[in-house]
PDB file of C-alpha atoms in Angstrom:
ATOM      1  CA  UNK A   1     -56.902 -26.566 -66.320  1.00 75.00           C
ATOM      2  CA  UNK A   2     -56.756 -24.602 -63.188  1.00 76.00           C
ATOM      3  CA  UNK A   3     -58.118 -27.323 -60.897  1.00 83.00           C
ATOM      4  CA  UNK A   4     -55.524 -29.667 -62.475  1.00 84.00           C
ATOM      5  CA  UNK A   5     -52.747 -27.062 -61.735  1.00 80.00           C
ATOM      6  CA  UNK A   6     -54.060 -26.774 -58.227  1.00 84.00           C
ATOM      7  CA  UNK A   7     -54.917 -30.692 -58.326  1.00 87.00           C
ATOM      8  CA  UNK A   8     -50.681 -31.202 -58.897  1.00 86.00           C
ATOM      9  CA  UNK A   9     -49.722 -28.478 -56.843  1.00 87.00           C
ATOM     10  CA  UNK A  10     -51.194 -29.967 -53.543  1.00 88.00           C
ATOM     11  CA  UNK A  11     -49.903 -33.304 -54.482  1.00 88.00           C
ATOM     12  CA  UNK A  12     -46.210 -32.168 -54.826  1.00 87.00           C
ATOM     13  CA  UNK A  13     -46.399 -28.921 -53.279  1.00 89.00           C
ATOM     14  CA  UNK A  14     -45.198 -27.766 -49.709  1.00 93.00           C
ATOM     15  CA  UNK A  15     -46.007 -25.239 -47.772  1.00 95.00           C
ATOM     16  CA  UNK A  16     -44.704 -21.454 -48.256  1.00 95.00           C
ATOM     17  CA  UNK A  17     -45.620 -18.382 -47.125  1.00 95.00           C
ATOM     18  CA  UNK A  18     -45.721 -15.726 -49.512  1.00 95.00           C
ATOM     19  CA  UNK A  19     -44.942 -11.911 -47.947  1.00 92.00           C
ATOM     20  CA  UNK A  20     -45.497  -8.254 -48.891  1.00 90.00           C
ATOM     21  CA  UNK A  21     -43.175  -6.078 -47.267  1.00 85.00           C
ATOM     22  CA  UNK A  22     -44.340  -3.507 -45.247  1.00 84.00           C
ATOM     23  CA  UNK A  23     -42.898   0.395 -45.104  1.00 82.00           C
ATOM     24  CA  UNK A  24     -43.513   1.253 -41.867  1.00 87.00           C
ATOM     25  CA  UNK A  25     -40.087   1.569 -39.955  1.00 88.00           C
ATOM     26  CA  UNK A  26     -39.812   0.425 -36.736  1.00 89.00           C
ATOM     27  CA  UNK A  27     -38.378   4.039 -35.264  1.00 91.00           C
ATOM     28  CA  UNK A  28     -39.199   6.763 -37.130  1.00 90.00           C
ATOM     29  CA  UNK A  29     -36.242   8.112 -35.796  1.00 92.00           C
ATOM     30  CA  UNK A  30     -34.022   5.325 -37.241  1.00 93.00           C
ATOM     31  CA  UNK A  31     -35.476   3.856 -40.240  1.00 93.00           C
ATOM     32  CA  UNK A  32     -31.909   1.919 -40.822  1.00 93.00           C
ATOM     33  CA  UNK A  33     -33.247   0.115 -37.813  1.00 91.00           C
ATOM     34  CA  UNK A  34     -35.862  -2.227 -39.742  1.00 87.00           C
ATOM     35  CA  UNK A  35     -39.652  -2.322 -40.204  1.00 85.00           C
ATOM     36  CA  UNK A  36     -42.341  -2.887 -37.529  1.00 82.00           C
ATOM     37  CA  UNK A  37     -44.711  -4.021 -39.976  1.00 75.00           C
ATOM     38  CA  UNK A  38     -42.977  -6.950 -41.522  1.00 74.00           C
ATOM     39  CA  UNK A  39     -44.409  -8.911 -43.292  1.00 78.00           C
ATOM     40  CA  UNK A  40     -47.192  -6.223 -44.073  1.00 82.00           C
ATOM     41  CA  UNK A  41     -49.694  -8.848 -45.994  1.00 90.00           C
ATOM     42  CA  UNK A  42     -48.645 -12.807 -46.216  1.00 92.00           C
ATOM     43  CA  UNK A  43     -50.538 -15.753 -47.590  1.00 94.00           C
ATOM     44  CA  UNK A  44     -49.902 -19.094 -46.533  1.00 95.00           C
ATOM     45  CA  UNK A  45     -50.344 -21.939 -49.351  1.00 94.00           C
ATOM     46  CA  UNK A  46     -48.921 -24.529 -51.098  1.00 94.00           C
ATOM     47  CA  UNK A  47     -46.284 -23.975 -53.801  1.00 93.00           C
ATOM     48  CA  UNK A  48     -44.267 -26.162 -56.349  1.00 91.00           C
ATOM     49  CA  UNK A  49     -40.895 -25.875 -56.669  1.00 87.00           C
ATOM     50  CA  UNK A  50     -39.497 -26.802 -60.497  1.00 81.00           C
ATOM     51  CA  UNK A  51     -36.243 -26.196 -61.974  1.00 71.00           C
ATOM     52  CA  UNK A  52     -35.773 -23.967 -64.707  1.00 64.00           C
ATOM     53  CA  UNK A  53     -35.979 -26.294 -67.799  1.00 60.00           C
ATOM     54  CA  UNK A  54     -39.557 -27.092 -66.480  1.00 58.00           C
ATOM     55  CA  UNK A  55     -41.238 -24.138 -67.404  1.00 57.00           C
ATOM     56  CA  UNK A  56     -38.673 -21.941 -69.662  1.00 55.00           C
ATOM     57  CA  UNK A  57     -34.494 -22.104 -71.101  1.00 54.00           C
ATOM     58  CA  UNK A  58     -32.709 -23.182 -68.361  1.00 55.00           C
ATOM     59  CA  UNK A  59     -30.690 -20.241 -67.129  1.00 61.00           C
ATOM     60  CA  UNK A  60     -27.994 -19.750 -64.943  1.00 63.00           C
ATOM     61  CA  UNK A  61     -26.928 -16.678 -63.346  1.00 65.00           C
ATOM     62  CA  UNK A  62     -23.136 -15.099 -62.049  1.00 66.00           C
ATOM     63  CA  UNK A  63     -23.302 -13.534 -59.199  1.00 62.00           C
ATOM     64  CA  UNK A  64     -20.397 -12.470 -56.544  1.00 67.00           C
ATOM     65  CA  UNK A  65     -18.281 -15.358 -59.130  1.00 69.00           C
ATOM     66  CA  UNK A  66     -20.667 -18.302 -58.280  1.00 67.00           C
ATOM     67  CA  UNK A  67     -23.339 -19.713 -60.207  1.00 64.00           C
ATOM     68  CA  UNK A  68     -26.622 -19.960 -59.474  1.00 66.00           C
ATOM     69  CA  UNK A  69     -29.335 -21.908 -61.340  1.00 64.00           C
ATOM     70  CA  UNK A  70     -33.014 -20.352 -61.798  1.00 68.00           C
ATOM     71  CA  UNK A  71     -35.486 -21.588 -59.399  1.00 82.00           C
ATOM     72  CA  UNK A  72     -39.358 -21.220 -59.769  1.00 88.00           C
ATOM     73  CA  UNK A  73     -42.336 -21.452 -57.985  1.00 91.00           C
ATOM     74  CA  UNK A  74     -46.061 -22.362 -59.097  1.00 91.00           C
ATOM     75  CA  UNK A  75     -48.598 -20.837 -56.913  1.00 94.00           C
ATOM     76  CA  UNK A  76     -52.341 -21.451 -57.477  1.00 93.00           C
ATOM     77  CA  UNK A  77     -54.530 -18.598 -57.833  1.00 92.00           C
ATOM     78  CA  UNK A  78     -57.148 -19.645 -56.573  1.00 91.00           C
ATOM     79  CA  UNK A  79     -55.169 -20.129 -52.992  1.00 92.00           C
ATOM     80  CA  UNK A  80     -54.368 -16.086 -53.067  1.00 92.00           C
ATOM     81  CA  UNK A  81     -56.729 -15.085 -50.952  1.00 92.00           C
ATOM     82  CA  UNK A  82     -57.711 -11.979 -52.652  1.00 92.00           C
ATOM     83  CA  UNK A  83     -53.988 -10.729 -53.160  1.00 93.00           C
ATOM     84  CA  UNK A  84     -52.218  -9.951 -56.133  1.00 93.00           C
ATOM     85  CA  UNK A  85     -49.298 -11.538 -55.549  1.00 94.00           C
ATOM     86  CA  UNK A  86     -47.300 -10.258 -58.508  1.00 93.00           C
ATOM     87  CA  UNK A  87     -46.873  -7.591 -56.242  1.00 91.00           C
ATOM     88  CA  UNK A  88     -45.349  -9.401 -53.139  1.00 93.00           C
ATOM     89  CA  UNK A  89     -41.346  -9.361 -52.429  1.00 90.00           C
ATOM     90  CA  UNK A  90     -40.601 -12.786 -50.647  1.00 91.00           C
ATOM     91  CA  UNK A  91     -41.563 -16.503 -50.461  1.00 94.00           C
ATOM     92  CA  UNK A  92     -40.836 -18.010 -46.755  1.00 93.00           C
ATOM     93  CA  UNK A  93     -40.234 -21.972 -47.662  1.00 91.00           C
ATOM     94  CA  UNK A  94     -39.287 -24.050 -43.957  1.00 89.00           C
ATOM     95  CA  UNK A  95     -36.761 -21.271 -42.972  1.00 88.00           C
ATOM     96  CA  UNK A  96     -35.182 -20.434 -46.619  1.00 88.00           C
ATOM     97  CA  UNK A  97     -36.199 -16.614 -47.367  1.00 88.00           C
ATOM     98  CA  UNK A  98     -36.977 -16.582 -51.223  1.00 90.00           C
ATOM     99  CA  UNK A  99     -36.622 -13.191 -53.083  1.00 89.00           C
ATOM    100  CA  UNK A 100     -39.139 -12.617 -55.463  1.00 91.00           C
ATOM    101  CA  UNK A 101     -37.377 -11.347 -58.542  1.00 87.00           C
ATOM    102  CA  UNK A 102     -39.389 -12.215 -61.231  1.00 88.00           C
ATOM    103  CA  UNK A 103     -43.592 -12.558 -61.091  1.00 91.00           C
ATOM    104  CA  UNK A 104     -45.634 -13.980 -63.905  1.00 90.00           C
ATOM    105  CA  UNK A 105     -49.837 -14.887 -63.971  1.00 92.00           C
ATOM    106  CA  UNK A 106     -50.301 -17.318 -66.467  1.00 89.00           C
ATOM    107  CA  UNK A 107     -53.802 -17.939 -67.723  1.00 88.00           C
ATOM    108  CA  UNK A 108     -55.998 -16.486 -70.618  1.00 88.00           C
ATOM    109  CA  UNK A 109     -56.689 -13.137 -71.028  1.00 87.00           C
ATOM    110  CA  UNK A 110     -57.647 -11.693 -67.458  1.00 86.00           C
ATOM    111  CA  UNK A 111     -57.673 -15.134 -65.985  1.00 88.00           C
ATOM    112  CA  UNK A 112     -55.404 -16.093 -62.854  1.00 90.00           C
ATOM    113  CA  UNK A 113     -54.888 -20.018 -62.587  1.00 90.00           C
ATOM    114  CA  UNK A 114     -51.263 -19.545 -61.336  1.00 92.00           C
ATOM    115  CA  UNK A 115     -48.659 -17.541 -60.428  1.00 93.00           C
ATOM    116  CA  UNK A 116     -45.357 -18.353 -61.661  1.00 91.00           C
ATOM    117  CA  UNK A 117     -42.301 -16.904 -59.194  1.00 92.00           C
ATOM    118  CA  UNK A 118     -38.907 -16.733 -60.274  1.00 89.00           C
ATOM    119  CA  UNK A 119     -36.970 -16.428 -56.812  1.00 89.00           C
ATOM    120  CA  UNK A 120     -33.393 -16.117 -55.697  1.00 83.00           C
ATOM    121  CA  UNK A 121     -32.085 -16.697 -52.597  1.00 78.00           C
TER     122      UNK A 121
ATOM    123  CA  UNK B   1     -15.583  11.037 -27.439  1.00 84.00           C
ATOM    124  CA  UNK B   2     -16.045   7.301 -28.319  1.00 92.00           C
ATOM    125  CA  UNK B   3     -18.593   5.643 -30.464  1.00 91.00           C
ATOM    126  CA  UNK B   4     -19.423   1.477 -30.845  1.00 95.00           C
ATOM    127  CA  UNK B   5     -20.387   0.511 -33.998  1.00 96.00           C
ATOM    128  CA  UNK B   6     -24.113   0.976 -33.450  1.00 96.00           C
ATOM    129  CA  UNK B   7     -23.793   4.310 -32.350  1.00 96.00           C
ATOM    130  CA  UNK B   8     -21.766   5.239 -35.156  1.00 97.00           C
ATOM    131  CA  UNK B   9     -23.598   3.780 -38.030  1.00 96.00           C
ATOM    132  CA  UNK B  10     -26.622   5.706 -36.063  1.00 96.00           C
ATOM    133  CA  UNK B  11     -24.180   8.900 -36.194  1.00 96.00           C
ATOM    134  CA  UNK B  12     -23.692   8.454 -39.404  1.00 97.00           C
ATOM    135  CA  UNK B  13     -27.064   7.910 -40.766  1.00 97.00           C
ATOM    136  CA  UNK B  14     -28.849  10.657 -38.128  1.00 97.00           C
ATOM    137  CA  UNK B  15     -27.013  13.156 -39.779  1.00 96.00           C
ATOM    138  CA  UNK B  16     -27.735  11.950 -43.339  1.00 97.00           C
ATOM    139  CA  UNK B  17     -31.718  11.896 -42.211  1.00 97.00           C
ATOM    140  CA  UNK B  18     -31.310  15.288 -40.778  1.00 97.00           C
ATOM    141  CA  UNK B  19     -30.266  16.862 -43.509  1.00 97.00           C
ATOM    142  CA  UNK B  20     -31.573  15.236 -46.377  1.00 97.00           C
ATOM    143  CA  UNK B  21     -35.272  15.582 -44.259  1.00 97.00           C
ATOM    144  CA  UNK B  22     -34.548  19.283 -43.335  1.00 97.00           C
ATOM    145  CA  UNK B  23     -34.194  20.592 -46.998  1.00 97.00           C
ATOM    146  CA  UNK B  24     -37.194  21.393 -48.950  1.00 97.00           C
ATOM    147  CA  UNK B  25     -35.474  19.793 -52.253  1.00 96.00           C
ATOM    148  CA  UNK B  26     -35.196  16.175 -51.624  1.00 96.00           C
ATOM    149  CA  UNK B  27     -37.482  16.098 -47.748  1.00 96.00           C
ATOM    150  CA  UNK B  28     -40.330  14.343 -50.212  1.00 96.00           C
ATOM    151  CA  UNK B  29     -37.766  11.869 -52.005  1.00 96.00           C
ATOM    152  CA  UNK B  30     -37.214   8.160 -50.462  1.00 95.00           C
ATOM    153  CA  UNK B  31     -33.777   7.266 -48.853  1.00 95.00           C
ATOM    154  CA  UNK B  32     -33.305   4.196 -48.973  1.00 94.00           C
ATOM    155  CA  UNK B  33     -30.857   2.537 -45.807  1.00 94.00           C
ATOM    156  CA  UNK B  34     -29.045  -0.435 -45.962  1.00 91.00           C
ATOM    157  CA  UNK B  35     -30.262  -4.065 -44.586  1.00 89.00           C
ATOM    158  CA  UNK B  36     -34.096  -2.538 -44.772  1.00 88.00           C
ATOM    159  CA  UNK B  37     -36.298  -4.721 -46.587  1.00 80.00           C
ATOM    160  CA  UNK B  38     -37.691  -3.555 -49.728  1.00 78.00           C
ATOM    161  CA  UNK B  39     -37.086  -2.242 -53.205  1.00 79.00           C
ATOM    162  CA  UNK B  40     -35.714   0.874 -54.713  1.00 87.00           C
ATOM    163  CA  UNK B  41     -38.111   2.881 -56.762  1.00 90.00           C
ATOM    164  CA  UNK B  42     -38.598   2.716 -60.517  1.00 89.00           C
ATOM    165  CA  UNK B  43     -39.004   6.057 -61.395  1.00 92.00           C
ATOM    166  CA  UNK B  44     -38.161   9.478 -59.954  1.00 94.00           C
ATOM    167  CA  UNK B  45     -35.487  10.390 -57.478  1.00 96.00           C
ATOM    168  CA  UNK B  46     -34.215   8.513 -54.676  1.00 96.00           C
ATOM    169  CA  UNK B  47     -30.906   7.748 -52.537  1.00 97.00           C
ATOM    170  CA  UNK B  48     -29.483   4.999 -51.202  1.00 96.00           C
ATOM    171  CA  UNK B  49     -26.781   5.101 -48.354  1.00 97.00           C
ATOM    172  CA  UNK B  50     -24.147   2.433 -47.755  1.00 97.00           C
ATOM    173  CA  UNK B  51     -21.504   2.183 -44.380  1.00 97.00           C
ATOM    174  CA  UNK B  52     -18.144   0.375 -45.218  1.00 97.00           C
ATOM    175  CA  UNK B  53     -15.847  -0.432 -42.464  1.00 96.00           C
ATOM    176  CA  UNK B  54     -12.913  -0.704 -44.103  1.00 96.00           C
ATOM    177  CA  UNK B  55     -10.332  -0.846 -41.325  1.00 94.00           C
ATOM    178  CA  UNK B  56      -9.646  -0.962 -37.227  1.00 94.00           C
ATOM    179  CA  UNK B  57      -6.272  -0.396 -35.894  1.00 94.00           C
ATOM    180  CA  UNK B  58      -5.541   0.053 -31.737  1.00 95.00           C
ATOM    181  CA  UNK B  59      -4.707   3.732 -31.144  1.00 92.00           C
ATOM    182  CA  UNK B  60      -3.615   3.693 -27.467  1.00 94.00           C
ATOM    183  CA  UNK B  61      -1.695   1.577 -24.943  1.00 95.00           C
ATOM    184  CA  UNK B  62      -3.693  -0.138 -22.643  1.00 94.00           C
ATOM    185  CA  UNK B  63      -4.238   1.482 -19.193  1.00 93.00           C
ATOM    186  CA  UNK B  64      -4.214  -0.002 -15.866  1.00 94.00           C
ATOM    187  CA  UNK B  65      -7.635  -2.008 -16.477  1.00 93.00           C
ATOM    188  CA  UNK B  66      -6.218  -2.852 -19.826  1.00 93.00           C
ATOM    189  CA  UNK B  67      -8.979  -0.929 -21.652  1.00 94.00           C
ATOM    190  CA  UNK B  68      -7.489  -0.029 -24.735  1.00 95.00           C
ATOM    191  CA  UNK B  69      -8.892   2.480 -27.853  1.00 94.00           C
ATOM    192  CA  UNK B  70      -9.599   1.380 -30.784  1.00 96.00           C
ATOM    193  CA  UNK B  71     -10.017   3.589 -34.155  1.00 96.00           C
ATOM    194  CA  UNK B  72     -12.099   2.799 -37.084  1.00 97.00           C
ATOM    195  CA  UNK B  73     -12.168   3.685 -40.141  1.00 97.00           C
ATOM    196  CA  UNK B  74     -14.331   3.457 -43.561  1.00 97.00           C
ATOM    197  CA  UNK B  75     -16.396   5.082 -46.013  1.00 98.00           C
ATOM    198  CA  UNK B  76     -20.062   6.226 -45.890  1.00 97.00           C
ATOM    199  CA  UNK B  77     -21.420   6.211 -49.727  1.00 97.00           C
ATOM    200  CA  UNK B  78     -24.842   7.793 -50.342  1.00 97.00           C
ATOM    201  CA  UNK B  79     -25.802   7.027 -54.015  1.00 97.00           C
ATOM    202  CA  UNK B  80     -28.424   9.981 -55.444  1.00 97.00           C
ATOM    203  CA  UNK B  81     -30.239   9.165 -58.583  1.00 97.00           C
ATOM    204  CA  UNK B  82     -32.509  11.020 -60.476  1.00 97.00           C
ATOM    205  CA  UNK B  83     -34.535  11.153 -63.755  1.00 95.00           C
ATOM    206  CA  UNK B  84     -31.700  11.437 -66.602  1.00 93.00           C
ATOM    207  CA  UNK B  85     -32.786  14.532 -69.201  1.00 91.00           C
ATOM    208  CA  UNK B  86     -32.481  17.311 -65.958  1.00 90.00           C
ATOM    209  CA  UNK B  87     -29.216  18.974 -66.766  1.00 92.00           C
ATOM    210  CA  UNK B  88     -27.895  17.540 -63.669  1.00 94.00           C
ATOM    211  CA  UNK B  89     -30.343  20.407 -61.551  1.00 95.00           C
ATOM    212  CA  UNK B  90     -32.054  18.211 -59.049  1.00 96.00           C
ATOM    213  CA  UNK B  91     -28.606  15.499 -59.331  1.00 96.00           C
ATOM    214  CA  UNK B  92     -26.550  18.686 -58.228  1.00 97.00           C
ATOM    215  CA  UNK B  93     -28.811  19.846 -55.516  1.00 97.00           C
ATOM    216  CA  UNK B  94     -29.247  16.495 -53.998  1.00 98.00           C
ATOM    217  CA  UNK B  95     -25.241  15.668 -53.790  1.00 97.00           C
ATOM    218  CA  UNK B  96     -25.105  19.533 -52.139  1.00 97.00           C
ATOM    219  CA  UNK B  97     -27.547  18.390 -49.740  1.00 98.00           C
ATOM    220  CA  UNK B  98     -25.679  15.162 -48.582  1.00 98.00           C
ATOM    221  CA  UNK B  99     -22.116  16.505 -48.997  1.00 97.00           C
ATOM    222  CA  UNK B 100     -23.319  19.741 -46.836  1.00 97.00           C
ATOM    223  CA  UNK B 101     -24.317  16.893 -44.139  1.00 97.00           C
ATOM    224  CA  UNK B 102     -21.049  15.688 -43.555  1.00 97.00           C
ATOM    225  CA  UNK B 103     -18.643  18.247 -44.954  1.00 97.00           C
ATOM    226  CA  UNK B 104     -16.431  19.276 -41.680  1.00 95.00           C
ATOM    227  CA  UNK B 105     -18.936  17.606 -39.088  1.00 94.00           C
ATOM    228  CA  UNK B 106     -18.087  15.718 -36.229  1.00 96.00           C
ATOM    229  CA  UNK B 107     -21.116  13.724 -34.512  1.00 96.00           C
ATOM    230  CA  UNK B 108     -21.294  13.948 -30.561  1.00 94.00           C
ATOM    231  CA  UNK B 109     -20.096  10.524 -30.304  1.00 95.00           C
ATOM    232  CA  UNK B 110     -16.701  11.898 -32.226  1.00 95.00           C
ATOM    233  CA  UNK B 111     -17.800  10.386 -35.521  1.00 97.00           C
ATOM    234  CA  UNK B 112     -14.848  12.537 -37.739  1.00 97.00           C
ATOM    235  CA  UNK B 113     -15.937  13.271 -41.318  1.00 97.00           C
ATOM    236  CA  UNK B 114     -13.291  13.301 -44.110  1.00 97.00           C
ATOM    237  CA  UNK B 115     -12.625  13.900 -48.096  1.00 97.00           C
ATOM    238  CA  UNK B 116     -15.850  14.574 -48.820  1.00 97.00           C
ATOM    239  CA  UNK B 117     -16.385  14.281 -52.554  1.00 97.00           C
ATOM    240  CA  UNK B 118     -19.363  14.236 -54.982  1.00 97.00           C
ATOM    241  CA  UNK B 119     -18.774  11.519 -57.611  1.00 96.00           C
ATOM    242  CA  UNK B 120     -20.518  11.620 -60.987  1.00 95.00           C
ATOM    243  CA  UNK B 121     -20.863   8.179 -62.104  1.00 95.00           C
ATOM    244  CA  UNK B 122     -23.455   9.083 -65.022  1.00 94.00           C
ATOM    245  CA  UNK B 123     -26.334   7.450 -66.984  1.00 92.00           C
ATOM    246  CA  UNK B 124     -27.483   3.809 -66.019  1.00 83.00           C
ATOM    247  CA  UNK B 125     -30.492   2.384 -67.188  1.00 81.00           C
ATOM    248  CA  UNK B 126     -33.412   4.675 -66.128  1.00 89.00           C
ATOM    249  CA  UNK B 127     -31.690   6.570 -63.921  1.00 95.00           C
ATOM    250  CA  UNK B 128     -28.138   9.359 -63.839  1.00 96.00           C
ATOM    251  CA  UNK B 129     -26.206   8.689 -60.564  1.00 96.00           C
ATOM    252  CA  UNK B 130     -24.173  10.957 -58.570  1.00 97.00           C
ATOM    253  CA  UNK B 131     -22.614   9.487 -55.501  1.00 97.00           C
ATOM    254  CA  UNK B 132     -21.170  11.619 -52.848  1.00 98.00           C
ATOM    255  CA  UNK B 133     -18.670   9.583 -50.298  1.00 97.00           C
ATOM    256  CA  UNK B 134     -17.226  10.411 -46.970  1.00 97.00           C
ATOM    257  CA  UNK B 135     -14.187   8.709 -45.321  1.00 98.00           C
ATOM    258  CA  UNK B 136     -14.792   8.434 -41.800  1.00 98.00           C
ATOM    259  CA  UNK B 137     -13.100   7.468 -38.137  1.00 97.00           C
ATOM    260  CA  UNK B 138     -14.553   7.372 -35.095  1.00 97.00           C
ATOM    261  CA  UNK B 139     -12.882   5.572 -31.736  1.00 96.00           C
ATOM    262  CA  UNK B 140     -13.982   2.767 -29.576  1.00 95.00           C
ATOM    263  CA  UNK B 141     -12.624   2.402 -25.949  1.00 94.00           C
ATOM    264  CA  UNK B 142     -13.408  -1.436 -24.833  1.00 92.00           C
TER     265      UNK B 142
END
């Protein structure tokens, strides 16, 4: 199952870079200034992109009085280089930052085959 | 005394760091700044400071070079939240701390602090929130 996940993924998949944040500010004399560290810890893989009614309800969110649709993202396991990515904050996809806002593994028991990302831009 | 926009919003947030890193009550406790990647904590006390321009308006005639002052004005909003079941103790201290900061201050670059005022908001989700806001104006020659 997980090689036909991954199998899929690379056929339909494009590139994406997932990203931990780091906490490291840039000036510790003005952390409002950003982080020097950032990203802390990325992986570099390919991802699906699926709508919403692929993998779960269909859901559509109101925010600032426009509508936005859920998007998700399939990453393989296997490509995660070690990382648990449940715990990363941002997917880079060809210029679009991705927030992570919702991370599931799906496989049995302790098993990764694939991350599942809900993201928002 | 005049301030760009930089300079203020590093006024404004200097003296928030000073203070909230000088006291022994909340020195430990994450503030979190605005535009800084990353997320707010899920448990224990934090902060989270916000600057809101809110309005500009010219405040001089223009002299011979036509160089002109400009004043702006806003509100600095530094949300405090804390573990809800405390009696308010460490929600009270913290929103001492931050309205001590700016309570009759005036930053070298003639960042003016006004109306400062502690704002309980109360009990949301995991969390009881106390905000303490601060109308400000500082000037801009250009």
């Amino acid at each position: 199952m997980a090689a036909m996940a991954k199998r899929l993924i690379d056929a339909n998949g494009r590139t994406v870079t997932v990203v931990k944040n780091g906490t490291t500010p840039q000036n510790s004399e003005q952390p409002w200034r950003g982080l020097a560290d950032y990203p802390a810890v990325s992986v570099t893989g390919l991802a699906a992109f699926v709508p919403g009614s692929s993998v779960a309800t269909w859901r559509v969110t109101l925010r600032d009085n426009i509508k936005f649709g859920a998007n998700y993202a399939l990453f393989p396991a296997s490509d995660d280089a070690g990382n648990q990515l449940e715990f990363f904050d941002e997917i880079l996809d060809n210029g679009v930052r991705w927030k992570i806002v919702n991370a599931e593994i799906i496989g049995p028991t302790t098993v990764r085959l694939l991350y599942l990302f809900e993201v928002a831009r | 005394m005049t301030a760009t926009i930089a300079q203020a919003r590093d006024d404004m947030l200097g003296v928030l760091k000073t203070a909230w890193e000088a006291s022994a009550i909340s020195q430990a406790l994450p503030m979190l700044y605005p535009d800084v990647a990353g997320d707010p904590p899920t448990e224990g006390a934090w902060g989270r400071a916000t600057i809101l321009h809110t309005g500009s308006a010219q405040a001089s005639l223009a002299n011979h070079a036509g160089v002109r002052r400009f004043r702006r004005t806003g509100v600095v909003v530094v949300q405090l939240f804390t573990t809800p079941g405390g009696g308010q103790v460490l929600s009270d201290d913290l929103a001492a701390v931050v309205k001590n900061a700016y309570e009759g201050i005036t930053t070298t670059n003639g960042v003016v602090f006004l109306n400062v005022t502690p704002r309980d908001i109360g009990q949301s989700g995991g969390f009881y929130q106390v905000n303490v806001q601060a109308d400000f104006e500082y000037d801009e020659v250009r």
